[in-house]
PDB file of C-alpha atoms and ligand atoms in Angstrom:
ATOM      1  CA  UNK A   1     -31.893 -38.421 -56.539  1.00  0.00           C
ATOM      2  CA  UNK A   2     -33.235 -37.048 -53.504  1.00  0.00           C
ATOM      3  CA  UNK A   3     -33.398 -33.197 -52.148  1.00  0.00           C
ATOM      4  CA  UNK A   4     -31.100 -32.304 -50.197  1.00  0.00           C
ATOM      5  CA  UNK A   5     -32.847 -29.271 -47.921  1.00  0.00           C
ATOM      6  CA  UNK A   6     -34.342 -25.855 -48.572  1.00  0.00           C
ATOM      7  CA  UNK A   7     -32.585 -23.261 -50.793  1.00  0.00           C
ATOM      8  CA  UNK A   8     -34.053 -20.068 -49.532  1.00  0.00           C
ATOM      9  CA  UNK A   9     -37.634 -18.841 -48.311  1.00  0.00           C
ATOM     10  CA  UNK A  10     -39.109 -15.772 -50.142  1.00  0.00           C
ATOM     11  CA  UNK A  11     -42.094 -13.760 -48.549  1.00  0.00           C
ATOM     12  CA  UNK A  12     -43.745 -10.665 -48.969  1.00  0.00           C
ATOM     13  CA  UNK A  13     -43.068  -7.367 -46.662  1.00  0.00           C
ATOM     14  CA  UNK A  14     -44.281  -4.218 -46.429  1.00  0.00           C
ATOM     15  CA  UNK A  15     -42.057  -1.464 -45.151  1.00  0.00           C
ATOM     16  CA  UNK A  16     -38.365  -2.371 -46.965  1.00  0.00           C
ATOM     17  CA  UNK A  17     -36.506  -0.119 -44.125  1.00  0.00           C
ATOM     18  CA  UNK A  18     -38.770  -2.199 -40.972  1.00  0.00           C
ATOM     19  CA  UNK A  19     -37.629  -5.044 -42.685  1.00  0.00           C
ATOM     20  CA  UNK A  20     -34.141  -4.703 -42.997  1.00  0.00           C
ATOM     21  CA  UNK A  21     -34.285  -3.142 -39.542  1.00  0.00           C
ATOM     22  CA  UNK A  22     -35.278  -6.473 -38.284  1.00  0.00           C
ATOM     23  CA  UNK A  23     -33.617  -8.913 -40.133  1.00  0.00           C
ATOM     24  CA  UNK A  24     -30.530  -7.530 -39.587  1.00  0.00           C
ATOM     25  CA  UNK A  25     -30.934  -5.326 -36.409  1.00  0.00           C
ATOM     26  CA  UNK A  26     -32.824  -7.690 -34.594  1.00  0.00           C
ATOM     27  CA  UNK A  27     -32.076 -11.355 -35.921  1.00  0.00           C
ATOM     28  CA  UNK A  28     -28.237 -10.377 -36.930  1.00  0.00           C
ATOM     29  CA  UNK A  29     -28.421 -11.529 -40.646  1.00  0.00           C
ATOM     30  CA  UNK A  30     -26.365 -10.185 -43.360  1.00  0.00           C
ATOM     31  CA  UNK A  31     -28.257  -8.557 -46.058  1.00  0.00           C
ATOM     32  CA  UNK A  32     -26.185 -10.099 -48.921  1.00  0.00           C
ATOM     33  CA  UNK A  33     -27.499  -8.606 -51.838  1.00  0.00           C
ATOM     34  CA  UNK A  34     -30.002  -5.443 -52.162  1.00  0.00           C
ATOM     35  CA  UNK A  35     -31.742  -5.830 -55.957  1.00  0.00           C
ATOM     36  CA  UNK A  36     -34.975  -5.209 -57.497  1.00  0.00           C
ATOM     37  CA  UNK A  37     -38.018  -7.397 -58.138  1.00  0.00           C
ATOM     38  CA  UNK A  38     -37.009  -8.651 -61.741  1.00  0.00           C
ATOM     39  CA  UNK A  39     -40.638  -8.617 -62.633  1.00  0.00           C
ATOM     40  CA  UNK A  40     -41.399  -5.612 -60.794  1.00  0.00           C
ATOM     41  CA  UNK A  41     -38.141  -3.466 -60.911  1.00  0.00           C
ATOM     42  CA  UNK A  42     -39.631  -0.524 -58.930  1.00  0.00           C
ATOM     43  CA  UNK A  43     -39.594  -2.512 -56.151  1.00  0.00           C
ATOM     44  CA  UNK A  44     -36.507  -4.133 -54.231  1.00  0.00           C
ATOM     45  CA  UNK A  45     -35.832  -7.684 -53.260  1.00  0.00           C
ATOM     46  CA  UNK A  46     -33.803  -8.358 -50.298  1.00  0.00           C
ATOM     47  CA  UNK A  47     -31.242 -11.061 -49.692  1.00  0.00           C
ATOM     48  CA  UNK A  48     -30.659 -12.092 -46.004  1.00  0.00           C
ATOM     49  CA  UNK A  49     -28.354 -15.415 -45.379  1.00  0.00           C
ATOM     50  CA  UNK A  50     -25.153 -15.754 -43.611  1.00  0.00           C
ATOM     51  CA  UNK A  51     -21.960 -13.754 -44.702  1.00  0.00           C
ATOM     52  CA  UNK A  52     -21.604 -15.878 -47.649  1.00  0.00           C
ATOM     53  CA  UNK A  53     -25.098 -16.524 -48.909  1.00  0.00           C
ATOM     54  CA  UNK A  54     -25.221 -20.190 -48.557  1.00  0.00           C
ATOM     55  CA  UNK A  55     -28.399 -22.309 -49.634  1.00  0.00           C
ATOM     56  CA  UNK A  56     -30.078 -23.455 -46.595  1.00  0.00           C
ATOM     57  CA  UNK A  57     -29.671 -19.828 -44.944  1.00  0.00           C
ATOM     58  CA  UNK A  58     -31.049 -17.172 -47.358  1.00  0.00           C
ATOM     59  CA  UNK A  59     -34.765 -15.801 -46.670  1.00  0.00           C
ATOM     60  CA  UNK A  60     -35.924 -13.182 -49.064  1.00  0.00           C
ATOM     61  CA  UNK A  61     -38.306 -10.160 -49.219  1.00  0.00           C
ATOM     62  CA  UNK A  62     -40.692  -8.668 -52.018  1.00  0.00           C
ATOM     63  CA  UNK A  63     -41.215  -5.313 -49.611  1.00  0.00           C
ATOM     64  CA  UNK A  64     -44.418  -3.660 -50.870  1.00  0.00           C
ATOM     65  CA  UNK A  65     -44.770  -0.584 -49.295  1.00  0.00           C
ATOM     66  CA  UNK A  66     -48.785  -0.042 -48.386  1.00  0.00           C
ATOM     67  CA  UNK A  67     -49.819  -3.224 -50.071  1.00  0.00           C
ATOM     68  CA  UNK A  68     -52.663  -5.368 -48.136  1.00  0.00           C
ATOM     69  CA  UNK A  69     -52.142  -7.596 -45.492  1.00  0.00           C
ATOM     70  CA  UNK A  70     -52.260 -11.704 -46.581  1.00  0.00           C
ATOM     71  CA  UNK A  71     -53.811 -14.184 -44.429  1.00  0.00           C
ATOM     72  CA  UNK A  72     -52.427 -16.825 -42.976  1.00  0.00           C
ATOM     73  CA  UNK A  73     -53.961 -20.315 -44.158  1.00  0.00           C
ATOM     74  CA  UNK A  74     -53.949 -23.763 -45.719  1.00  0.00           C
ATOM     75  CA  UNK A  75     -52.169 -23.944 -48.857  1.00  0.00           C
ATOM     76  CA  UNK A  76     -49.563 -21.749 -47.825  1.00  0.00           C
ATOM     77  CA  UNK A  77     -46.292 -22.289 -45.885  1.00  0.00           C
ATOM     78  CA  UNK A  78     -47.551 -20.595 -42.673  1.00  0.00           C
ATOM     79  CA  UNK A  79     -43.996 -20.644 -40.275  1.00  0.00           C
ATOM     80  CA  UNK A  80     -40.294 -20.552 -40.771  1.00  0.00           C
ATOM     81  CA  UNK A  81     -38.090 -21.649 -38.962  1.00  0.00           C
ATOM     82  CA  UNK A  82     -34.540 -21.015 -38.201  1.00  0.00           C
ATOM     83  CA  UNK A  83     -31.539 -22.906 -36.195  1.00  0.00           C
ATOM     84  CA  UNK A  84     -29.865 -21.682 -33.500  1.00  0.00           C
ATOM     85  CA  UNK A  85     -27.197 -22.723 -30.371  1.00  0.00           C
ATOM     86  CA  UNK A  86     -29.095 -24.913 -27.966  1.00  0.00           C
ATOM     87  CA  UNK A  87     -27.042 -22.532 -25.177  1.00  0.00           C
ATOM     88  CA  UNK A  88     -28.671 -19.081 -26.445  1.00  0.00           C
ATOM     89  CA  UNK A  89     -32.207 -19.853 -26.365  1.00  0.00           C
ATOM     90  CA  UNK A  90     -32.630 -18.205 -23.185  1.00  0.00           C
ATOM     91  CA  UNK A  91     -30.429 -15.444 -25.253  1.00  0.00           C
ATOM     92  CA  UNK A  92     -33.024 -15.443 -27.780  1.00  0.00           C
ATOM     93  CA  UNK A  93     -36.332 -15.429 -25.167  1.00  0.00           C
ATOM     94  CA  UNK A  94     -35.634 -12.598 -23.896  1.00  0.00           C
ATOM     95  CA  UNK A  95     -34.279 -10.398 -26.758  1.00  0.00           C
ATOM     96  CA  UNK A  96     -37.836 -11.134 -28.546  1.00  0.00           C
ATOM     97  CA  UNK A  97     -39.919 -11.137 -25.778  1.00  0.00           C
ATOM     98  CA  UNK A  98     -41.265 -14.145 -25.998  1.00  0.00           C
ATOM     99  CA  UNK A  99     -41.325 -17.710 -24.501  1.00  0.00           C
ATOM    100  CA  UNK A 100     -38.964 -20.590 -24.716  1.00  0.00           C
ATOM    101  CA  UNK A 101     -41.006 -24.109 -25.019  1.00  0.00           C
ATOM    102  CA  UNK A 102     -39.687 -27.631 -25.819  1.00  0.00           C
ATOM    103  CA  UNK A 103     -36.809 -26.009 -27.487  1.00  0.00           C
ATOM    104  CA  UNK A 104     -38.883 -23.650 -29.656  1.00  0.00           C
ATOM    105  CA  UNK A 105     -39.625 -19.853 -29.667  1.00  0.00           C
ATOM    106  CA  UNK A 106     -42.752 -18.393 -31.836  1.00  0.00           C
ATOM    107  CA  UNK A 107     -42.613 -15.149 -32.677  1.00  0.00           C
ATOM    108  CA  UNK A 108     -43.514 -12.522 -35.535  1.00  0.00           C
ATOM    109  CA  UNK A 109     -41.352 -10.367 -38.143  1.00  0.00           C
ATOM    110  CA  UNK A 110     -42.984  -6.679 -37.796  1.00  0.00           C
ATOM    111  CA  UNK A 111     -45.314  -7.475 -41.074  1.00  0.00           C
ATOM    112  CA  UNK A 112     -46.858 -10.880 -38.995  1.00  0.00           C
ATOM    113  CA  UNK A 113     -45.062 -13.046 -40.461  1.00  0.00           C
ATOM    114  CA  UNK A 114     -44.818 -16.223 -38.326  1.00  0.00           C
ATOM    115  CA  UNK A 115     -41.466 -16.907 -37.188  1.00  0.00           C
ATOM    116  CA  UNK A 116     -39.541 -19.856 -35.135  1.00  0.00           C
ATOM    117  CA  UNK A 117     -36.417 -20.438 -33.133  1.00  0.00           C
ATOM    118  CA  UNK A 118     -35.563 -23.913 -32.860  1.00  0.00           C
ATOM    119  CA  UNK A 119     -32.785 -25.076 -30.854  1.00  0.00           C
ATOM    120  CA  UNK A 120     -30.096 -27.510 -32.499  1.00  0.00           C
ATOM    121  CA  UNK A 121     -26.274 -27.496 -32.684  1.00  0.00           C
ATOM    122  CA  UNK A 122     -23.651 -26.827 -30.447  1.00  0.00           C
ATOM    123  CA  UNK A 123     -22.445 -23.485 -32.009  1.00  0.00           C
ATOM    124  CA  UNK A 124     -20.738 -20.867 -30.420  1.00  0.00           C
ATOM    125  CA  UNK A 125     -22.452 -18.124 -29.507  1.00  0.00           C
ATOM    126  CA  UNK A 126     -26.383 -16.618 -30.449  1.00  0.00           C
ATOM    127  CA  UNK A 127     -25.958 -16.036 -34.008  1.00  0.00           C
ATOM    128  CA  UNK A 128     -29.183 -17.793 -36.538  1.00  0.00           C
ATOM    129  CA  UNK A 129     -27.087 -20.559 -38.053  1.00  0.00           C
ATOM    130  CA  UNK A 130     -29.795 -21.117 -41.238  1.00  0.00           C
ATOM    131  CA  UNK A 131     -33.148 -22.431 -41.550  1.00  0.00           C
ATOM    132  CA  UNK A 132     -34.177 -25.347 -39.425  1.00  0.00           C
ATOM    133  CA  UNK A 133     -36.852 -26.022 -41.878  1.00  0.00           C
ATOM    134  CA  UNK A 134     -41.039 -24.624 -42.743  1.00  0.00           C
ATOM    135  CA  UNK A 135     -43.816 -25.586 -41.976  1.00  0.00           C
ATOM    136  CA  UNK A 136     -46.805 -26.188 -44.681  1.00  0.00           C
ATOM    137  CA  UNK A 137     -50.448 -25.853 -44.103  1.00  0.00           C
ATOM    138  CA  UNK A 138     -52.835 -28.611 -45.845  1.00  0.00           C
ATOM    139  CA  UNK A 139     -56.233 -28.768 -46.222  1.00  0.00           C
ATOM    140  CA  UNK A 140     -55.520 -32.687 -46.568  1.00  0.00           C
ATOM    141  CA  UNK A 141     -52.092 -33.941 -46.510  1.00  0.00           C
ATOM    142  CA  UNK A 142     -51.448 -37.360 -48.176  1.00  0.00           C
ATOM    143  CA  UNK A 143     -50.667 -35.897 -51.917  1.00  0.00           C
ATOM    144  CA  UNK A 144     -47.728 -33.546 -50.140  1.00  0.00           C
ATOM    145  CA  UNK A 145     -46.572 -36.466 -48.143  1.00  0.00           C
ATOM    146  CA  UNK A 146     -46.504 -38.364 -51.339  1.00  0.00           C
ATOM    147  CA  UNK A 147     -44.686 -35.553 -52.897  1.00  0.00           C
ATOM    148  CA  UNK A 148     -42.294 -35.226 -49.867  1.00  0.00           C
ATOM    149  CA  UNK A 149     -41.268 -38.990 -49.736  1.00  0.00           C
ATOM    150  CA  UNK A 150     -41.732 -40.795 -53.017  1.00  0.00           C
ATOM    151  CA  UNK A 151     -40.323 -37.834 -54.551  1.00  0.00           C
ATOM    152  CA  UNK A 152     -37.870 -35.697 -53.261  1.00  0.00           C
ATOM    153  CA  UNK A 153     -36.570 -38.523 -50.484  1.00  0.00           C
ATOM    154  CA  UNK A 154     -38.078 -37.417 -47.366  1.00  0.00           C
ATOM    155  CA  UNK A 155     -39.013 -39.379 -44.432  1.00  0.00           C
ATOM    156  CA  UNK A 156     -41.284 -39.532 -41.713  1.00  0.00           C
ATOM    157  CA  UNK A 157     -39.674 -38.619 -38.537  1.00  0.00           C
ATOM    158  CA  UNK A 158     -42.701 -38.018 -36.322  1.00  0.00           C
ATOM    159  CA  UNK A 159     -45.944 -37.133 -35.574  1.00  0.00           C
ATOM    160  CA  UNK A 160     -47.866 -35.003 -33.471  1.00  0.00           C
ATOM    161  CA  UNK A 161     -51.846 -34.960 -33.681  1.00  0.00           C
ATOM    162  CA  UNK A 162     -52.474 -33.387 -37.165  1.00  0.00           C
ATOM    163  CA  UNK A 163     -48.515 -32.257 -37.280  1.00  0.00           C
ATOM    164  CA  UNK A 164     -46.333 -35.238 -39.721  1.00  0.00           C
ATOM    165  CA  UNK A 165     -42.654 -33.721 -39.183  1.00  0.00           C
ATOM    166  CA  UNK A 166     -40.795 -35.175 -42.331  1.00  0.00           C
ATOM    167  CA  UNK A 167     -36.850 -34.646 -42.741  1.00  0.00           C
ATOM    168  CA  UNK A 168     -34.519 -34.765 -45.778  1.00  0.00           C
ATOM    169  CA  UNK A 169     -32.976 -38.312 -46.333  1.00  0.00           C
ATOM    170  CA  UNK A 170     -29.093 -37.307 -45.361  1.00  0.00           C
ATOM    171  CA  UNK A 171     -30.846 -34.795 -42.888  1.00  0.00           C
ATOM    172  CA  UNK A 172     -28.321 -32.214 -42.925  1.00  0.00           C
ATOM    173  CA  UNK A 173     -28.617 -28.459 -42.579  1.00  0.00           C
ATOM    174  CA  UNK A 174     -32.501 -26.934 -43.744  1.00  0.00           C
ATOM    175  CA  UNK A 175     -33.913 -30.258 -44.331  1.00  0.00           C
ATOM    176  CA  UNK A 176     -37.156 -30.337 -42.233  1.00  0.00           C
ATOM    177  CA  UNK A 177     -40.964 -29.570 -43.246  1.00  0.00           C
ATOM    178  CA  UNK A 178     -44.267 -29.842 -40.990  1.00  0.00           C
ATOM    179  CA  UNK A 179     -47.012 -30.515 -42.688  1.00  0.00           C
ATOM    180  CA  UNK A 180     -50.260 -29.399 -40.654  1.00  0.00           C
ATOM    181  CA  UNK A 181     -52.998 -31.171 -41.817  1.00  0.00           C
ATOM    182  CA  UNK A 182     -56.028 -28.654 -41.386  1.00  0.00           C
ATOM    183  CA  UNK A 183     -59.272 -29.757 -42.867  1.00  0.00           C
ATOM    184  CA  UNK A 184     -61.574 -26.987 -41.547  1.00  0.00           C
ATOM    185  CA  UNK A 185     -58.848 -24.003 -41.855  1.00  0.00           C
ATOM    186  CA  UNK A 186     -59.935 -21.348 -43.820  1.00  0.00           C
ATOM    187  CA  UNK A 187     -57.331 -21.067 -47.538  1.00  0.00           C
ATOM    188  CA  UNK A 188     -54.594 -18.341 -46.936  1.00  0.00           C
ATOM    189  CA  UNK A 189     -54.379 -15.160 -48.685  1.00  0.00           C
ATOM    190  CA  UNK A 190     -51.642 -13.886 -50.436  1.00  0.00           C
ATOM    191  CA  UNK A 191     -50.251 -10.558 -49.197  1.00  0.00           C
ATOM    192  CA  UNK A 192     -47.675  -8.619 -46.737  1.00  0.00           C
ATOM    193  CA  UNK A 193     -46.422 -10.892 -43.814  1.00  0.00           C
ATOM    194  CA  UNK A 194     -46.468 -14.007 -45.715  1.00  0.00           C
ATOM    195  CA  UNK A 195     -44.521 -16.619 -47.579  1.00  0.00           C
ATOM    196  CA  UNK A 196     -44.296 -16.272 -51.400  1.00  0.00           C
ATOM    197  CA  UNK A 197     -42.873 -20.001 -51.915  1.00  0.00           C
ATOM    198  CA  UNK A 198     -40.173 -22.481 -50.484  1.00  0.00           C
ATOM    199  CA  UNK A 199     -37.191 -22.891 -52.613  1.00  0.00           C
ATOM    200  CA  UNK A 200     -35.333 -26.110 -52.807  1.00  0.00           C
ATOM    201  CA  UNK A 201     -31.766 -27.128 -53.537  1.00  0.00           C
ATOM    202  CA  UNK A 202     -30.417 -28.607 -56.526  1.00  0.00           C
ATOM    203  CA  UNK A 203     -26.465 -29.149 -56.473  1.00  0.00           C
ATOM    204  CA  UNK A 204     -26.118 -28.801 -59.799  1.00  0.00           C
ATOM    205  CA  UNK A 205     -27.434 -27.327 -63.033  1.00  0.00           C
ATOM    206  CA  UNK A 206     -27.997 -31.154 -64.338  1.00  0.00           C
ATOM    207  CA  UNK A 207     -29.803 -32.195 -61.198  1.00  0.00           C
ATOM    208  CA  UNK A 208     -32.351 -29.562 -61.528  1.00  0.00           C
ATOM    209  CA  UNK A 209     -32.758 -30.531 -65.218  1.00  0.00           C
ATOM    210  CA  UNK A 210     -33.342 -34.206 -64.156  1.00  0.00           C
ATOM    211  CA  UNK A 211     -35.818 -32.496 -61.238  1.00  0.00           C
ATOM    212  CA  UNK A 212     -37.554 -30.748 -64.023  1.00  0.00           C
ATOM    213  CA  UNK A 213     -38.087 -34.508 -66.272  1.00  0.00           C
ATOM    214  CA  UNK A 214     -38.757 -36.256 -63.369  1.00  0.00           C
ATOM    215  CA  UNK A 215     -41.566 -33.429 -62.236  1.00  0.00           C
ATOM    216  CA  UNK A 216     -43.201 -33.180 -65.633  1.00  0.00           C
ATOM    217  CA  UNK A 217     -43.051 -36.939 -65.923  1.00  0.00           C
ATOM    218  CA  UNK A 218     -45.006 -37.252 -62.826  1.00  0.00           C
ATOM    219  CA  UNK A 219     -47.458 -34.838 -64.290  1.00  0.00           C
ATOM    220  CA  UNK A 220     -46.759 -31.792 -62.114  1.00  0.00           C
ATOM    221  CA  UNK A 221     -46.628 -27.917 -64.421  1.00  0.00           C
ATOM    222  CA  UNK A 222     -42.980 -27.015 -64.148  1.00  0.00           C
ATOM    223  CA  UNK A 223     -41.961 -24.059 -65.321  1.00  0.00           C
ATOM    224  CA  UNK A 224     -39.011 -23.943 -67.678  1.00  0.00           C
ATOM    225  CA  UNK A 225     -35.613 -22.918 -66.267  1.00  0.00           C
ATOM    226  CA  UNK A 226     -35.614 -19.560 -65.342  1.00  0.00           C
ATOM    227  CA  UNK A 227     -32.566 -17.283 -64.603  1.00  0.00           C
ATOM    228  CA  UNK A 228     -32.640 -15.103 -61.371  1.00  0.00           C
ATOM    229  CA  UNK A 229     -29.068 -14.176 -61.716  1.00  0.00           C
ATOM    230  CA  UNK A 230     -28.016 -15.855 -58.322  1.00  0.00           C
ATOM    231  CA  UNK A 231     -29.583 -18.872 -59.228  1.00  0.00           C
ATOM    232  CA  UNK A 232     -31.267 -20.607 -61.780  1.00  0.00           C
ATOM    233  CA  UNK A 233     -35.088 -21.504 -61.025  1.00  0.00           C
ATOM    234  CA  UNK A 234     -37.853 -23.965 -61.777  1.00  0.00           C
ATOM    235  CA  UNK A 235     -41.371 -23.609 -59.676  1.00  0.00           C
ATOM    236  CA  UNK A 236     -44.271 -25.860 -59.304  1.00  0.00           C
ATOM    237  CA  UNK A 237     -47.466 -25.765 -57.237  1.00  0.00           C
ATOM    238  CA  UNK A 238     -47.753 -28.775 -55.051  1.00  0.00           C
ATOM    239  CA  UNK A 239     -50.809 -30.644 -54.661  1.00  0.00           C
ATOM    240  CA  UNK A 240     -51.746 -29.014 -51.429  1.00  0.00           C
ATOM    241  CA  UNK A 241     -51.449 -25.266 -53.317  1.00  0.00           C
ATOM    242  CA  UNK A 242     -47.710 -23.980 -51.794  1.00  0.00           C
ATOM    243  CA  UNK A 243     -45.495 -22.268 -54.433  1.00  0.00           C
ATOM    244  CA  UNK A 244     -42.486 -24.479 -54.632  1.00  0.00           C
ATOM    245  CA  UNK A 245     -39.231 -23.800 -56.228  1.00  0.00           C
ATOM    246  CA  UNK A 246     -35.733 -25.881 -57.041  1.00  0.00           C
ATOM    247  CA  UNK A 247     -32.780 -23.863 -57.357  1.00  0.00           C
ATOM    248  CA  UNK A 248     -29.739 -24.241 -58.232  1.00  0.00           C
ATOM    249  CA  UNK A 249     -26.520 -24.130 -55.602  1.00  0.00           C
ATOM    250  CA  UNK A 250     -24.206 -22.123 -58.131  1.00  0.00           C
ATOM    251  CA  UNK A 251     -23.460 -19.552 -59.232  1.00  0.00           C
ATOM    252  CA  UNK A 252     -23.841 -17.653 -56.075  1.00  0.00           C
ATOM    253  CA  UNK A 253     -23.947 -13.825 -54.749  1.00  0.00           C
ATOM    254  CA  UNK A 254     -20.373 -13.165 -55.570  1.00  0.00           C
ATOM    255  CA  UNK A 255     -21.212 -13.382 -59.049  1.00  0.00           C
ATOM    256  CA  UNK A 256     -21.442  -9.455 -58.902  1.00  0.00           C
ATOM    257  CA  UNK A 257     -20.115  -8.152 -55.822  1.00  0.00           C
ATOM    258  CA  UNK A 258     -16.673  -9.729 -53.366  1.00  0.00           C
ATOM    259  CA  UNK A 259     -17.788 -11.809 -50.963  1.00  0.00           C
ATOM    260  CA  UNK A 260     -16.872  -9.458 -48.616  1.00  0.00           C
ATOM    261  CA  UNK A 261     -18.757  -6.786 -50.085  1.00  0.00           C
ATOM    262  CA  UNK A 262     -21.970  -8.810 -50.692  1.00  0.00           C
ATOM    263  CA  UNK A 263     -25.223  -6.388 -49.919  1.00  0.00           C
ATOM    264  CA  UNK A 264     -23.551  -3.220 -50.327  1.00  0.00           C
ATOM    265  CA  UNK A 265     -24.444  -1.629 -53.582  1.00  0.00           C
ATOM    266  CA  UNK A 266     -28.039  -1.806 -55.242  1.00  0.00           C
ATOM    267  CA  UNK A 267     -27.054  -4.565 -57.819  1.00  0.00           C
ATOM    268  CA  UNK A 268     -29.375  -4.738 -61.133  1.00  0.00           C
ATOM    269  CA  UNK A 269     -29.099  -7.956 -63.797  1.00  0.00           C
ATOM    270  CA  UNK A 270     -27.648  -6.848 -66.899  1.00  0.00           C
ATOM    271  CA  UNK A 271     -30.905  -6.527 -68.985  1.00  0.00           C
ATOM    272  CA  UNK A 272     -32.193  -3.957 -65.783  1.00  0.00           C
ATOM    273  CA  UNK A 273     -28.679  -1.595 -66.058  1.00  0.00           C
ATOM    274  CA  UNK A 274     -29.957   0.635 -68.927  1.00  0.00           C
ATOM    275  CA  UNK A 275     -32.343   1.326 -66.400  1.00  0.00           C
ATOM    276  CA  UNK A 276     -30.843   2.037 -63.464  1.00  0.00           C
ATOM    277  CA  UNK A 277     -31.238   6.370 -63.268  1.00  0.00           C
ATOM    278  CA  UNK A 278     -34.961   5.609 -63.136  1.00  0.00           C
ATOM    279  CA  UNK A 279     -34.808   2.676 -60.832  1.00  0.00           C
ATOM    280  CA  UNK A 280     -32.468   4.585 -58.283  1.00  0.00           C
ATOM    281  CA  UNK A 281     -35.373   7.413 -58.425  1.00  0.00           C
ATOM    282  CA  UNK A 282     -38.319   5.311 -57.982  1.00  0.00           C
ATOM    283  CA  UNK A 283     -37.363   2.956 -55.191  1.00  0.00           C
ATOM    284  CA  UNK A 284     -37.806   4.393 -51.622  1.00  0.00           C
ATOM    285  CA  UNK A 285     -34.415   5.327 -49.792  1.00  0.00           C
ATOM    286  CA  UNK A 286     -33.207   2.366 -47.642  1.00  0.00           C
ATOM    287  CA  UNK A 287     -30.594   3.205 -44.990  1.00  0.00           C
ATOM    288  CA  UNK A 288     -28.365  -0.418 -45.195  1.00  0.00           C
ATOM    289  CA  UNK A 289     -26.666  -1.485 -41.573  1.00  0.00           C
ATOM    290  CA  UNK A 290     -23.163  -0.414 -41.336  1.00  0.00           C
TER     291      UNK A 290
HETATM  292 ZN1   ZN B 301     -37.320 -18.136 -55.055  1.00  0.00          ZN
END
């Protein structure tokens, strides 16, 4: 049983409108489902993938208007990365204002979020094909490269100085983490501009119960399943501190919406629809791309 590659990327925002300015203005993803923060409905969480909302592609937003900055640091995942045509990067340069090198671009969302660029594929076009993978900042490393390899089936695929580059074992689509190993960085800080946790894929609902045995058999706190009406969720902190998550493939975002309306409507789980008058007063207008 090995992991196949990330699921989605959640992080924490400030402005909702910025963001979805951005992510869809600037980058060209589809915002494929606008909902609230089930544990927070009077806030929104924001879907952004490709049209269809496939695992491997989907980053996510907690937008808290006004809430404090977080620091970047170890025991966060402090970049993420996404894939695009080897042909655009010049494209890409120059529509973010910022320099090509060795096939990467660095950049920022608006809340300082650290962002990358990473050239790979031959598809047509400019267009962000999904992640190319995260990277994870360590105070020490060897328990997450444990956790990476003897676990969920990565391998080493290089090294540079206190960078170890690992990749899923079938290496498909989303499969790659960094781990910077940063002994004298200061600890991150939770807040606006960065990463919540890194969501994994599970293929099935029985895989992610056999993730969940395995997990708690090697003596990491797993949550039990939980259901984020998309998806269905375990999380776990890993040894270096990140928030990790394995969710499930199925069912999807056309659970509730066509595919070809996905991102359209403010969408609430069933339990949340009783609600929905005072939701719909409480949460900040959002102006969604046409
Ligand atoms: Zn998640």
């Amino acid at each position: 049983m090995n992991i196949p590659g990330i699921h989605h990327v959640t992080a924490l925002a400030g402005d909702p409108q910025r963001n979805l300015d951005f992510y869809t203005g600037v980058l060209g993803l589809h915002l494929v489902k606008l909902t609230v923060n089930f544990d927070d409905p009077g806030t929104y969480h924001l879907y952004y993938a490709d049209a269809a909302g496939t695992p491997g592609t989907i980053l996510t937003f907690f937008p808290w208007p006004g809430a404090p900055k977080g620091r970047q640091g170890t025991g966060q995942t402090t970049s993420v990365a996404f894939r695009v045509p080897v042909d655009s990067m010049a494209y890409w340069a120059e529509r973010l204002q910022a320099e090509s090198m060795d096939g990467r671009i660095a950049f920022e969302d608006p809340d300082g979020l650290p962002l990358e660029l990473v050239a790979g594929g031959e598809g047509e076009g400019t267009a962000i094909s999904g992640f190319h993978g995260v990277t994870l900042s360590e105070s020490g490393y060897e328990s997450t490269a444990q956790l990476l390899t003897n676990t969920f089936g990565y391998r080493l695929v290089g090294r540079e100085g206190n960078r170890f580059r690992y990749a899923a074992a079938d290496g498909g689509a989303a499969s790659h983490i960094d781990v910077l190993c940063q002994p004298d960085a200061r600890s991150g800080a939770m807040g606006v501009g960065t990463v919540h946790h890194v969501a994994f894929r599970a293929e099935t609902d029985d895989i992610q119960r056999e993730w969940q045995a395995k997990l708690t058999r090697e003596r990491h706190n797993v949550t039990p399943i939980l259901d984020r009406q998309y998806f269905h969720s375990i999380y776990f902190r890993e040894p270096g501190g990140v928030l990790f998550e394995i969710a499930t493939d199925p069912p999807g975002f056309a659970t509730d919406e066509k595919p070809d309306r996905l991102g359209t409507h403010l969408k609430l789980p069933p339990w949340l629809e009783k609600d929905r008058t005072e939701i719909e007063r409480i949460l900040p207008p959002l102006r969604l791309p046409r």
